[in-house]
PDB file of C-alpha atoms and ligand atoms in Angstrom:
ATOM      1  CA  MET A   1      -0.340  -0.118   0.077  1.00 90.00           C
ATOM      2  CA  ILE A   2       2.552   2.404   0.988  1.00 91.00           C
ATOM      3  CA  GLU A   3       4.814   1.756  -2.157  1.00 93.00           C
ATOM      4  CA  GLU A   4       2.300   1.714  -4.524  1.00 94.00           C
ATOM      5  CA  ALA A   5       1.836   4.900  -2.804  1.00 94.00           C
ATOM      6  CA  ALA A   6       5.076   6.462  -2.732  1.00 95.00           C
ATOM      7  CA  ARG A   7       5.416   5.472  -6.253  1.00 95.00           C
ATOM      8  CA  LYS A   8       2.429   6.916  -7.127  1.00 95.00           C
ATOM      9  CA  ILE A   9       3.736  10.434  -5.925  1.00 95.00           C
ATOM     10  CA  GLU A  10       7.365   9.974  -7.660  1.00 93.00           C
ATOM     11  CA  SER A  11       5.745   9.738 -11.373  1.00 91.00           C
ATOM     12  CA  MET A  12       3.078  12.733 -10.115  1.00 90.00           C
ATOM     13  CA  GLU A  13      -0.211  10.324 -10.803  1.00 94.00           C
ATOM     14  CA  ILE A  14      -0.610  12.665  -7.683  1.00 94.00           C
ATOM     15  CA  ARG A  15       1.140  16.037  -7.677  1.00 91.00           C
ATOM     16  CA  GLY A  16       0.766  19.125  -6.580  1.00 91.00           C
ATOM     17  CA  ALA A  17       2.374  20.608  -3.460  1.00 91.00           C
ATOM     18  CA  ALA A  18      -1.828  20.598  -1.673  1.00 93.00           C
ATOM     19  CA  ARG A  19      -2.454  17.700  -3.293  1.00 95.00           C
ATOM     20  CA  ILE A  20       1.118  15.264  -2.247  1.00 95.00           C
ATOM     21  CA  ALA A  21       0.232  16.779   0.830  1.00 95.00           C
ATOM     22  CA  ARG A  22      -4.002  15.174   1.205  1.00 96.00           C
ATOM     23  CA  PHE A  23      -2.775  11.915   0.064  1.00 97.00           C
ATOM     24  CA  ALA A  24       0.462  11.534   2.318  1.00 96.00           C
ATOM     25  CA  ALA A  25      -2.509  12.305   5.615  1.00 97.00           C
ATOM     26  CA  GLU A  26      -4.364   9.959   3.968  1.00 97.00           C
ATOM     27  CA  VAL A  27      -2.376   7.143   3.140  1.00 97.00           C
ATOM     28  CA  LEU A  28      -0.862   7.261   6.488  1.00 97.00           C
ATOM     29  CA  LYS A  29      -4.156   7.476   7.935  1.00 96.00           C
ATOM     30  CA  ASN A  30      -5.541   3.913   6.378  1.00 96.00           C
ATOM     31  CA  TYR A  31      -2.196   2.794   6.432  1.00 96.00           C
ATOM     32  CA  ALA A  32      -2.619   2.713  10.155  1.00 95.00           C
ATOM     33  CA  LEU A  33      -6.309   1.245  10.463  1.00 95.00           C
ATOM     34  CA  THR A  34      -4.580  -2.552   8.494  1.00 95.00           C
ATOM     35  CA  VAL A  35      -1.378  -2.271  11.540  1.00 93.00           C
ATOM     36  CA  GLU A  36      -1.468  -4.632  14.337  1.00 88.00           C
ATOM     37  CA  ASN A  37       1.960  -4.994  15.576  1.00 88.00           C
ATOM     38  CA  ASP A  38       4.799  -2.788  16.020  1.00 91.00           C
ATOM     39  CA  PHE A  39       2.467   0.444  15.083  1.00 93.00           C
ATOM     40  CA  ASP A  40       5.660   2.697  15.905  1.00 93.00           C
ATOM     41  CA  ARG A  41       8.191   0.791  13.748  1.00 94.00           C
ATOM     42  CA  LYS A  42       5.689  -0.033  11.106  1.00 94.00           C
ATOM     43  CA  MET A  43       4.323   3.441  10.924  1.00 95.00           C
ATOM     44  CA  ARG A  44       7.993   5.115  10.669  1.00 93.00           C
ATOM     45  CA  GLU A  45       8.499   3.570   8.020  1.00 94.00           C
ATOM     46  CA  ALA A  46       6.209   4.021   5.849  1.00 95.00           C
ATOM     47  CA  ALA A  47       6.683   7.605   6.836  1.00 95.00           C
ATOM     48  CA  GLU A  48       9.628   7.764   5.319  1.00 94.00           C
ATOM     49  CA  ARG A  49       9.611   6.071   2.582  1.00 95.00           C
ATOM     50  CA  LEU A  50       6.183   9.077   0.884  1.00 95.00           C
ATOM     51  CA  LEU A  51       8.657  11.482   2.583  1.00 93.00           C
ATOM     52  CA  ASN A  52      11.300   9.742  -0.111  1.00 92.00           C
ATOM     53  CA  THR A  53       9.048  10.997  -2.821  1.00 93.00           C
ATOM     54  CA  ARG A  54       9.684  14.270  -4.612  1.00 86.00           C
ATOM     55  CA  PRO A  55      12.145  16.863  -1.686  1.00 88.00           C
ATOM     56  CA  THR A  56      10.878  20.005  -2.587  1.00 88.00           C
ATOM     57  CA  ALA A  57       7.294  20.876  -1.446  1.00 85.00           C
ATOM     58  CA  VAL A  58       6.863  21.198   2.396  1.00 90.00           C
ATOM     59  CA  SER A  59       3.406  20.738   2.226  1.00 93.00           C
ATOM     60  CA  LEU A  60       4.855  16.471   2.190  1.00 95.00           C
ATOM     61  CA  TYR A  61       6.852  17.402   5.868  1.00 93.00           C
ATOM     62  CA  ASN A  62       4.421  18.810   7.038  1.00 93.00           C
ATOM     63  CA  ALA A  63       1.072  16.927   6.314  1.00 94.00           C
ATOM     64  CA  VAL A  64       3.945  13.966   7.665  1.00 94.00           C
ATOM     65  CA  ASN A  65       4.960  15.070  10.951  1.00 93.00           C
ATOM     66  CA  TYR A  66       1.420  16.427  11.943  1.00 92.00           C
ATOM     67  CA  VAL A  67      -0.090  12.856  11.274  1.00 95.00           C
ATOM     68  CA  MET A  68       3.074  11.683  12.845  1.00 94.00           C
ATOM     69  CA  ASN A  69       2.913  13.583  16.307  1.00 92.00           C
ATOM     70  CA  TYR A  70       0.024  11.154  17.444  1.00 93.00           C
ATOM     71  CA  THR A  71      -0.138   9.880  21.032  1.00 92.00           C
ATOM     72  CA  GLY A  72      -1.056   7.009  23.045  1.00 93.00           C
ATOM     73  CA  GLU A  73      -0.238   4.104  25.618  1.00 92.00           C
ATOM     74  CA  THR A  74      -1.936   0.984  23.617  1.00 93.00           C
ATOM     75  CA  VAL A  75      -1.894   0.703  20.050  1.00 93.00           C
ATOM     76  CA  GLU A  76      -5.256   1.379  19.393  1.00 93.00           C
ATOM     77  CA  GLU A  77      -4.747   4.597  21.201  1.00 94.00           C
ATOM     78  CA  LYS A  78      -2.497   5.324  19.632  1.00 94.00           C
ATOM     79  CA  ARG A  79      -4.460   4.272  15.595  1.00 95.00           C
ATOM     80  CA  LYS A  80      -6.920   6.284  16.935  1.00 96.00           C
ATOM     81  CA  ASN A  81      -5.101   9.871  17.432  1.00 95.00           C
ATOM     82  CA  LEU A  82      -3.576   9.088  14.514  1.00 96.00           C
ATOM     83  CA  VAL A  83      -6.933   8.556  12.216  1.00 96.00           C
ATOM     84  CA  LYS A  84      -8.394  11.978  13.948  1.00 95.00           C
ATOM     85  CA  ARG A  85      -4.314  13.520  13.687  1.00 95.00           C
ATOM     86  CA  ALA A  86      -4.952  12.658   9.777  1.00 96.00           C
ATOM     87  CA  GLU A  87      -7.944  14.092   9.407  1.00 96.00           C
ATOM     88  CA  GLU A  88      -7.794  16.907  10.652  1.00 95.00           C
ATOM     89  CA  PHE A  89      -5.008  17.759   8.483  1.00 94.00           C
ATOM     90  CA  ILE A  90      -7.009  17.226   5.376  1.00 96.00           C
ATOM     91  CA  LYS A  91      -9.835  19.716   7.152  1.00 95.00           C
ATOM     92  CA  TRP A  92      -6.993  22.205   7.295  1.00 93.00           C
ATOM     93  CA  VAL A  93      -6.295  21.380   3.152  1.00 95.00           C
ATOM     94  CA  ASP A  94      -9.997  21.293   2.459  1.00 94.00           C
ATOM     95  CA  THR A  95     -10.654  23.954   3.930  1.00 95.00           C
ATOM     96  CA  ALA A  96      -7.378  26.581   3.448  1.00 95.00           C
ATOM     97  CA  ARG A  97      -7.718  26.581  -0.785  1.00 96.00           C
ATOM     98  CA  GLU A  98     -11.197  28.348  -0.125  1.00 96.00           C
ATOM     99  CA  THR A  99     -11.028  30.457   2.739  1.00 96.00           C
ATOM    100  CA  ILE A 100      -7.439  31.789   0.515  1.00 97.00           C
ATOM    101  CA  GLY A 101      -9.617  31.941  -2.729  1.00 97.00           C
ATOM    102  CA  ARG A 102     -11.994  34.289  -0.730  1.00 97.00           C
ATOM    103  CA  ILE A 103      -9.023  36.405   1.121  1.00 97.00           C
ATOM    104  CA  GLY A 104      -7.040  36.127  -2.691  1.00 98.00           C
ATOM    105  CA  ALA A 105      -9.695  37.733  -5.073  1.00 98.00           C
ATOM    106  CA  LYS A 106     -10.028  41.049  -2.493  1.00 97.00           C
ATOM    107  CA  ARG A 107      -6.793  42.029  -4.070  1.00 97.00           C
ATOM    108  CA  ILE A 108      -8.411  42.297  -7.531  1.00 98.00           C
ATOM    109  CA  GLN A 109     -10.259  44.611  -8.921  1.00 97.00           C
ATOM    110  CA  ARG A 110     -12.305  44.484 -11.189  1.00 97.00           C
ATOM    111  CA  GLY A 111     -12.020  43.183 -14.831  1.00 97.00           C
ATOM    112  CA  SER A 112      -7.956  42.769 -14.628  1.00 98.00           C
ATOM    113  CA  VAL A 113      -5.799  40.495 -16.263  1.00 98.00           C
ATOM    114  CA  VAL A 114      -4.169  37.915 -14.276  1.00 98.00           C
ATOM    115  CA  LEU A 115      -0.999  35.530 -15.456  1.00 98.00           C
ATOM    116  CA  THR A 116      -0.594  32.459 -13.252  1.00 98.00           C
ATOM    117  CA  HIS A 117       2.033  29.697 -13.395  1.00 98.00           C
ATOM    118  CA  CYS A 118       1.757  25.943 -13.876  1.00 97.00           C
ATOM    119  CA  ASN A 119      -1.466  24.120 -12.029  1.00 97.00           C
ATOM    120  CA  SER A 120      -1.810  25.394  -8.478  1.00 97.00           C
ATOM    121  CA  SER A 121      -4.848  24.659  -6.969  1.00 96.00           C
ATOM    122  CA  ALA A 122      -4.837  27.630  -3.913  1.00 97.00           C
ATOM    123  CA  ALA A 123      -3.696  30.465  -7.023  1.00 98.00           C
ATOM    124  CA  LEU A 124      -7.046  29.337  -8.878  1.00 98.00           C
ATOM    125  CA  SER A 125      -8.861  28.779  -6.014  1.00 98.00           C
ATOM    126  CA  VAL A 126      -8.251  32.898  -6.139  1.00 98.00           C
ATOM    127  CA  ILE A 127      -8.822  33.333  -9.711  1.00 98.00           C
ATOM    128  CA  LYS A 128     -12.169  31.436  -9.592  1.00 98.00           C
ATOM    129  CA  THR A 129     -13.805  33.482  -6.487  1.00 98.00           C
ATOM    130  CA  ALA A 130     -12.355  36.327  -8.033  1.00 98.00           C
ATOM    131  CA  PHE A 131     -14.106  35.859 -11.195  1.00 98.00           C
ATOM    132  CA  ASP A 132     -17.119  34.639 -10.427  1.00 98.00           C
ATOM    133  CA  GLU A 133     -16.514  38.613  -8.633  1.00 97.00           C
ATOM    134  CA  GLY A 134     -16.409  40.431 -11.263  1.00 97.00           C
ATOM    135  CA  ARG A 135     -12.453  40.884 -11.069  1.00 98.00           C
ATOM    136  CA  VAL A 136     -10.822  38.739 -13.172  1.00 98.00           C
ATOM    137  CA  SER A 137     -11.940  39.038 -16.906  1.00 97.00           C
ATOM    138  CA  GLU A 138      -8.929  37.124 -18.246  1.00 98.00           C
ATOM    139  CA  VAL A 139      -6.134  34.049 -17.717  1.00 98.00           C
ATOM    140  CA  PHE A 140      -2.783  33.915 -19.322  1.00 98.00           C
ATOM    141  CA  ALA A 141      -1.626  29.700 -18.401  1.00 98.00           C
ATOM    142  CA  THR A 142       1.687  29.242 -19.716  1.00 98.00           C
ATOM    143  CA  GLU A 143       2.102  25.770 -20.777  1.00 98.00           C
ATOM    144  CA  SER A 144       4.896  25.549 -18.275  1.00 98.00           C
ATOM    145  CA  ARG A 145       7.340  22.830 -19.644  1.00 97.00           C
ATOM    146  CA  PRO A 146       8.220  19.423 -19.533  1.00 96.00           C
ATOM    147  CA  ARG A 147       4.862  17.997 -17.674  1.00 95.00           C
ATOM    148  CA  TYR A 148       2.493  21.027 -18.982  1.00 97.00           C
ATOM    149  CA  GLN A 149       0.264  21.477 -16.143  1.00 96.00           C
ATOM    150  CA  GLY A 150      -0.517  24.545 -18.106  1.00 98.00           C
ATOM    151  CA  HIS A 151      -2.339  22.286 -19.865  1.00 98.00           C
ATOM    152  CA  LEU A 152      -4.342  21.206 -17.248  1.00 97.00           C
ATOM    153  CA  THR A 153      -4.502  24.819 -15.177  1.00 98.00           C
ATOM    154  CA  ALA A 154      -6.165  26.229 -18.759  1.00 98.00           C
ATOM    155  CA  LYS A 155      -8.505  23.355 -19.323  1.00 98.00           C
ATOM    156  CA  GLU A 156      -9.389  23.556 -15.779  1.00 98.00           C
ATOM    157  CA  LEU A 157      -9.875  27.663 -16.127  1.00 98.00           C
ATOM    158  CA  ALA A 158     -11.964  26.843 -18.807  1.00 98.00           C
ATOM    159  CA  ASP A 159     -14.846  24.466 -17.435  1.00 98.00           C
ATOM    160  CA  TYR A 160     -14.733  26.511 -15.630  1.00 98.00           C
ATOM    161  CA  GLY A 161     -16.097  29.721 -18.155  1.00 98.00           C
ATOM    162  CA  ILE A 162     -13.288  31.984 -18.450  1.00 98.00           C
ATOM    163  CA  ASP A 163     -11.516  32.960 -21.192  1.00 98.00           C
ATOM    164  CA  VAL A 164      -7.764  31.539 -21.206  1.00 98.00           C
ATOM    165  CA  THR A 165      -4.485  32.366 -23.766  1.00 98.00           C
ATOM    166  CA  LEU A 166      -2.302  29.377 -23.511  1.00 98.00           C
ATOM    167  CA  ILE A 167       1.947  30.898 -23.705  1.00 98.00           C
ATOM    168  CA  VAL A 168       4.390  29.130 -24.454  1.00 98.00           C
ATOM    169  CA  ASP A 169       6.633  29.697 -20.464  1.00 98.00           C
ATOM    170  CA  SER A 170       9.240  32.111 -22.398  1.00 97.00           C
ATOM    171  CA  ALA A 171       6.850  34.311 -24.257  1.00 98.00           C
ATOM    172  CA  VAL A 172       6.114  35.855 -20.601  1.00 98.00           C
ATOM    173  CA  ARG A 173       7.731  39.094 -20.884  1.00 98.00           C
ATOM    174  CA  TYR A 174       6.461  39.111 -24.627  1.00 98.00           C
ATOM    175  CA  PHE A 175       2.224  40.006 -23.230  1.00 98.00           C
ATOM    176  CA  ILE A 176       3.166  41.052 -19.767  1.00 98.00           C
ATOM    177  CA  LYS A 177       1.944  44.798 -19.932  1.00 97.00           C
ATOM    178  CA  GLU A 178      -1.259  43.045 -21.130  1.00 98.00           C
ATOM    179  CA  VAL A 179      -1.604  41.845 -17.401  1.00 98.00           C
ATOM    180  CA  ASP A 180      -2.665  43.365 -14.244  1.00 98.00           C
ATOM    181  CA  TYR A 181      -1.023  40.713 -11.360  1.00 98.00           C
ATOM    182  CA  VAL A 182       0.614  37.351 -11.296  1.00 98.00           C
ATOM    183  CA  ILE A 183      -0.301  34.874  -9.077  1.00 98.00           C
ATOM    184  CA  VAL A 184       1.249  31.433  -8.325  1.00 98.00           C
ATOM    185  CA  GLY A 185       1.049  28.621  -6.420  1.00 97.00           C
ATOM    186  CA  ALA A 186       3.619  27.250  -3.540  1.00 97.00           C
ATOM    187  CA  ASP A 187       5.779  25.051  -3.066  1.00 95.00           C
ATOM    188  CA  THR A 188       7.646  25.977  -0.046  1.00 95.00           C
ATOM    189  CA  ILE A 189       7.678  29.381   1.482  1.00 97.00           C
ATOM    190  CA  THR A 190      10.816  30.082   3.749  1.00 95.00           C
ATOM    191  CA  VAL A 191      11.424  31.833   6.546  1.00 94.00           C
ATOM    192  CA  ASN A 192      13.420  34.950   4.781  1.00 94.00           C
ATOM    193  CA  GLY A 193       9.608  34.864   2.360  1.00 96.00           C
ATOM    194  CA  ALA A 194      11.670  32.964  -0.842  1.00 96.00           C
ATOM    195  CA  LEU A 195       9.447  31.472  -2.491  1.00 97.00           C
ATOM    196  CA  ILE A 196      10.317  27.413  -3.956  1.00 96.00           C
ATOM    197  CA  ASN A 197       7.575  27.221  -7.318  1.00 97.00           C
ATOM    198  CA  LYS A 198       7.350  25.583 -10.420  1.00 97.00           C
ATOM    199  CA  ILE A 199      10.289  26.191 -12.303  1.00 97.00           C
ATOM    200  CA  GLY A 200      10.378  29.272 -14.156  1.00 98.00           C
ATOM    201  CA  THR A 201       7.906  30.849 -11.332  1.00 98.00           C
ATOM    202  CA  SER A 202      11.818  33.171 -10.620  1.00 98.00           C
ATOM    203  CA  GLN A 203      11.197  34.585 -13.897  1.00 98.00           C
ATOM    204  CA  ILE A 204       8.224  35.830 -14.556  1.00 98.00           C
ATOM    205  CA  ALA A 205       8.717  38.137 -10.538  1.00 98.00           C
ATOM    206  CA  LEU A 206      11.467  39.134 -12.751  1.00 98.00           C
ATOM    207  CA  ALA A 207       9.375  40.683 -15.778  1.00 98.00           C
ATOM    208  CA  ALA A 208       6.860  41.820 -13.439  1.00 98.00           C
ATOM    209  CA  LYS A 209       8.552  43.232 -11.346  1.00 98.00           C
ATOM    210  CA  GLU A 210      10.150  44.718 -14.412  1.00 98.00           C
ATOM    211  CA  ALA A 211       6.428  45.392 -15.100  1.00 98.00           C
ATOM    212  CA  ARG A 212       6.011  47.084 -12.272  1.00 98.00           C
ATOM    213  CA  VAL A 213       2.663  44.250 -12.676  1.00 98.00           C
ATOM    214  CA  PRO A 214       2.137  43.063  -7.964  1.00 98.00           C
ATOM    215  CA  PHE A 215       2.970  39.590  -7.833  1.00 98.00           C
ATOM    216  CA  MET A 216       1.403  37.226  -5.622  1.00 98.00           C
ATOM    217  CA  VAL A 217       1.593  33.928  -4.041  1.00 98.00           C
ATOM    218  CA  ALA A 218      -1.140  31.685  -3.292  1.00 98.00           C
ATOM    219  CA  ALA A 219      -0.085  30.153   0.067  1.00 97.00           C
ATOM    220  CA  GLU A 220      -1.844  27.989   2.767  1.00 96.00           C
ATOM    221  CA  THR A 221       0.143  28.141   6.036  1.00 95.00           C
ATOM    222  CA  TYR A 222       1.327  24.134   5.518  1.00 94.00           C
ATOM    223  CA  LYS A 223       3.396  25.131   3.022  1.00 96.00           C
ATOM    224  CA  PHE A 224       6.253  27.070   5.139  1.00 95.00           C
ATOM    225  CA  SER A 225       8.789  25.556   5.887  1.00 93.00           C
ATOM    226  CA  PRO A 226       9.555  25.124   9.995  1.00 89.00           C
ATOM    227  CA  LYS A 227      13.402  23.615   8.684  1.00 87.00           C
ATOM    228  CA  THR A 228      14.396  26.812   7.501  1.00 90.00           C
ATOM    229  CA  LEU A 229      14.053  28.053  10.360  1.00 85.00           C
ATOM    230  CA  PHE A 230      17.665  26.626  11.418  1.00 82.00           C
ATOM    231  CA  GLY A 231      19.371  27.509   7.982  1.00 83.00           C
ATOM    232  CA  GLU A 232      18.249  24.333   6.570  1.00 85.00           C
ATOM    233  CA  LEU A 233      18.129  24.632   2.828  1.00 89.00           C
ATOM    234  CA  VAL A 234      15.779  23.382   0.613  1.00 91.00           C
ATOM    235  CA  VAL A 235      16.328  20.730  -1.981  1.00 90.00           C
ATOM    236  CA  ILE A 236      15.670  20.850  -5.047  1.00 94.00           C
ATOM    237  CA  GLU A 237      13.788  18.700  -6.685  1.00 92.00           C
ATOM    238  CA  GLU A 238      16.085  17.393 -10.379  1.00 95.00           C
ATOM    239  CA  ARG A 239      14.239  15.069 -12.544  1.00 94.00           C
ATOM    240  CA  SER A 240      15.137  12.987 -15.184  1.00 95.00           C
ATOM    241  CA  GLY A 241      16.257  14.165 -18.197  1.00 96.00           C
ATOM    242  CA  ASP A 242      14.648  12.370 -20.927  1.00 95.00           C
ATOM    243  CA  GLU A 243      11.234  14.598 -19.382  1.00 95.00           C
ATOM    244  CA  VAL A 244      13.243  17.461 -21.031  1.00 96.00           C
ATOM    245  CA  ALA A 245      14.802  16.317 -24.003  1.00 97.00           C
ATOM    246  CA  PRO A 246      14.628  13.448 -26.884  1.00 97.00           C
ATOM    247  CA  LYS A 247      16.895   9.881 -27.059  1.00 96.00           C
ATOM    248  CA  GLU A 248      18.994  11.352 -29.474  1.00 97.00           C
ATOM    249  CA  LEU A 249      20.140  14.119 -27.348  1.00 97.00           C
ATOM    250  CA  LEU A 250      21.170  12.391 -24.249  1.00 97.00           C
ATOM    251  CA  GLU A 251      23.072   9.586 -25.729  1.00 97.00           C
ATOM    252  CA  ASN A 252      25.056  12.195 -27.312  1.00 97.00           C
ATOM    253  CA  PRO A 253      27.938  12.484 -24.493  1.00 97.00           C
ATOM    254  CA  ARG A 254      29.031  15.824 -25.128  1.00 97.00           C
ATOM    255  CA  ILE A 255      25.133  16.719 -23.792  1.00 97.00           C
ATOM    256  CA  ARG A 256      23.971  16.950 -20.597  1.00 96.00           C
ATOM    257  CA  VAL A 257      20.659  17.515 -20.150  1.00 97.00           C
ATOM    258  CA  ARG A 258      19.684  18.992 -16.699  1.00 97.00           C
ATOM    259  CA  ASN A 259      16.298  19.422 -15.719  1.00 97.00           C
ATOM    260  CA  PRO A 260      15.535  21.407 -11.830  1.00 97.00           C
ATOM    261  CA  ALA A 261      11.541  21.066 -10.951  1.00 95.00           C
ATOM    262  CA  PHE A 262      11.655  24.582  -8.941  1.00 96.00           C
ATOM    263  CA  ASP A 263      12.933  27.570  -8.522  1.00 97.00           C
ATOM    264  CA  VAL A 264      13.482  30.415  -6.145  1.00 97.00           C
ATOM    265  CA  THR A 265      11.655  33.835  -5.873  1.00 97.00           C
ATOM    266  CA  PRO A 266      13.610  36.121  -3.291  1.00 97.00           C
ATOM    267  CA  ARG A 267      11.292  38.048  -0.917  1.00 97.00           C
ATOM    268  CA  ASP A 268      11.727  41.357  -3.424  1.00 97.00           C
ATOM    269  CA  TYR A 269       9.636  40.727  -5.606  1.00 98.00           C
ATOM    270  CA  ILE A 270       7.224  39.000  -4.117  1.00 98.00           C
ATOM    271  CA  ASP A 271       4.166  41.925  -3.418  1.00 98.00           C
ATOM    272  CA  LEU A 272       2.127  39.741  -0.920  1.00 97.00           C
ATOM    273  CA  ILE A 273       1.260  35.865  -0.219  1.00 98.00           C
ATOM    274  CA  ILE A 274      -1.863  35.698   0.732  1.00 98.00           C
ATOM    275  CA  THR A 275      -2.526  32.565   2.956  1.00 96.00           C
ATOM    276  CA  GLU A 276      -5.999  31.481   5.242  1.00 95.00           C
ATOM    277  CA  ILE A 277      -4.625  33.485   7.739  1.00 94.00           C
ATOM    278  CA  GLY A 278      -4.725  36.143   6.160  1.00 95.00           C
ATOM    279  CA  ALA A 279      -2.855  38.120   3.244  1.00 96.00           C
ATOM    280  CA  ILE A 280       0.816  38.885   4.128  1.00 96.00           C
ATOM    281  CA  PRO A 281       4.242  40.661   3.347  1.00 97.00           C
ATOM    282  CA  PRO A 282       6.857  38.121   2.586  1.00 97.00           C
ATOM    283  CA  GLU A 283       8.903  39.462   5.253  1.00 96.00           C
ATOM    284  CA  MET A 284       6.027  37.886   8.001  1.00 95.00           C
ATOM    285  CA  SER A 285       7.033  34.202   6.897  1.00 95.00           C
ATOM    286  CA  TYR A 286       8.949  33.992  10.120  1.00 93.00           C
ATOM    287  CA  ILE A 287       5.346  34.657  12.247  1.00 91.00           C
ATOM    288  CA  VAL A 288       3.519  31.990  10.264  1.00 92.00           C
ATOM    289  CA  ILE A 289       6.026  29.326  11.217  1.00 91.00           C
ATOM    290  CA  ARG A 290       6.378  30.531  14.418  1.00 87.00           C
ATOM    291  CA  ASP A 291       2.546  30.942  15.439  1.00 86.00           C
ATOM    292  CA  HIS A 292       1.431  28.070  13.161  1.00 81.00           C
ATOM    293  CA  LEU A 293       3.883  25.401  12.811  1.00 79.00           C
ATOM    294  CA  GLN A 294       5.104  24.220  16.154  1.00 62.00           C
ATOM    295  CA  TYR A 295       3.677  20.848  15.706  1.00 56.00           C
ATOM    296  CA  SER A 296       6.828  20.920  13.359  1.00 56.00           C
ATOM    297  CA  VAL A 297       9.409  22.405  14.886  1.00 51.00           C
ATOM    298  CA  PHE A 298       9.129  20.393  18.234  1.00 45.00           C
ATOM    299  CA  GLY A 299       7.852  17.060  16.287  1.00 48.00           C
ATOM    300  CA  ILE A 300       9.474  14.100  14.782  1.00 44.00           C
ATOM    301  CA  GLU A 301      11.641  16.269  12.459  1.00 47.00           C
ATOM    302  CA  GLU A 302      14.802  13.609  12.916  1.00 47.00           C
ATOM    303  CA  ILE A 303      12.521  11.087  10.796  1.00 42.00           C
ATOM    304  CA  GLU A 304      15.952  10.739   8.114  1.00 41.00           C
ATOM    305  CA  MET A 305      15.836  11.392   4.156  1.00 38.00           C
ATOM    306  CA  ASN A 306      16.761   8.140   3.610  1.00 35.00           C
ATOM    307  CA  ALA A 307      14.051   5.117   4.129  1.00 33.00           C
ATOM    308  CA  LYS A 308      14.744   1.915   1.841  1.00 33.00           C
ATOM    309  CA  HIS A 309      12.153   0.854  -0.811  1.00 32.00           C
ATOM    310  CA  TYR A 310       9.990  -1.560   0.919  1.00 29.00           C
ATOM    311  CA  ASP A 311       6.562  -3.207   0.155  1.00 30.00           C
TER     312      ASP A 311
HETATM  313  P1  RI2 B 401      -0.902  24.174  -5.077  1.00 93.35           P
HETATM  314  C1  RI2 B 401       3.229  22.030  -8.159  1.00 93.35           C
HETATM  315  O1  RI2 B 401       4.516  21.206  -8.156  1.00 93.35           O
HETATM  316  C2  RI2 B 401       3.568  23.747  -8.788  1.00 93.35           C
HETATM  317  O2  RI2 B 401       4.569  23.986  -8.205  1.00 93.35           O
HETATM  318  C3  RI2 B 401       2.724  24.407  -8.097  1.00 93.35           C
HETATM  319  O3  RI2 B 401       2.535  25.710  -8.351  1.00 93.35           O
HETATM  320  C4  RI2 B 401       2.883  23.610  -6.838  1.00 93.35           C
HETATM  321  O4  RI2 B 401       2.599  22.206  -6.688  1.00 93.35           O
HETATM  322  C5  RI2 B 401       1.627  24.431  -5.506  1.00 93.35           C
HETATM  323  O5  RI2 B 401      -0.097  23.513  -5.975  1.00 93.35           O
HETATM  324  P2  RI2 B 401       3.695  20.317  -8.809  1.00 93.35           P
HETATM  325  O6  RI2 B 401       3.637  19.290  -8.426  1.00 93.35           O
HETATM  326  O7  RI2 B 401      -0.066  22.479  -3.928  1.00 93.35           O
HETATM  327  O8  RI2 B 401       2.952  20.022 -10.337  1.00 93.35           O
HETATM  328  O9  RI2 B 401      -1.503  24.847  -5.377  1.00 93.35           O
HETATM  329  O10 RI2 B 401       5.934  19.930  -9.234  1.00 93.35           O
HETATM  330  O11 RI2 B 401      -2.154  22.766  -6.294  1.00 93.35           O
END
């Protein structure tokens, strides 16, 4: 059960920082219901395997930590508490997205054109709510190579009734003057307010800053990284070159293909982070971590990122 779930995250069948976190909580809950003995060890191994799937989005880490902070004396007590915590986390995911939509929409003026990158459920929640309120008239969606999550975004928005212009990632600067706001999601936000998001995000931020277009991030509080409080750097996932180039190029000994999945946008490029507890400047990230994620800071953060595969 755990191995199958882990592979779904690795292959990106389950993707998107929020969805991965929700899925991990659900998987741990279902697994806990099947464990009969050696509860702590088995749960810990399962948690390690899930954590070792994709390294960048801290939402996965925060989900696993939240669920694994269970208490109890007997196996039954532990199981009951773990299930309760998993359900709490899942509710957190579901309600936060909606709240972010409401809070974020207020920041958009009527009839605006918005540009988004990749496929973020939090950013789309803002865009859809703003559209319902007459604030968004049109959306530019980048295709988001190499996995083309922008196609999902274009389809989702079009199905919602919103007019979308799909563009290649490198066309952002060409169109930026037609855009009123950039809204993207987040995989991780560091203690100093830097954003780690889909590769290409930082180039968009650069173009937006130059053109004085406000750059907003939609991120649930569980996307903030308590680990960065202690100076830990965010690991940027590098995926296989075959997502980017054909075999013939990959086999050429003179050509190296690199495929980082995320990049870092420094806080100076970010105007606002929209969370479920309010819209904040990136400088306030420390407060979010201090006041809302202590369970992670004082939790079982010792889980090592070195688990082996097992079935
Ligand atoms: P939500 C995605 O990563 C994108 O980078 C997106 O911006 C981010 O997760 C957040 O998505 P990937 O899993 O949690 O496609 O807002 O690599 O849905």
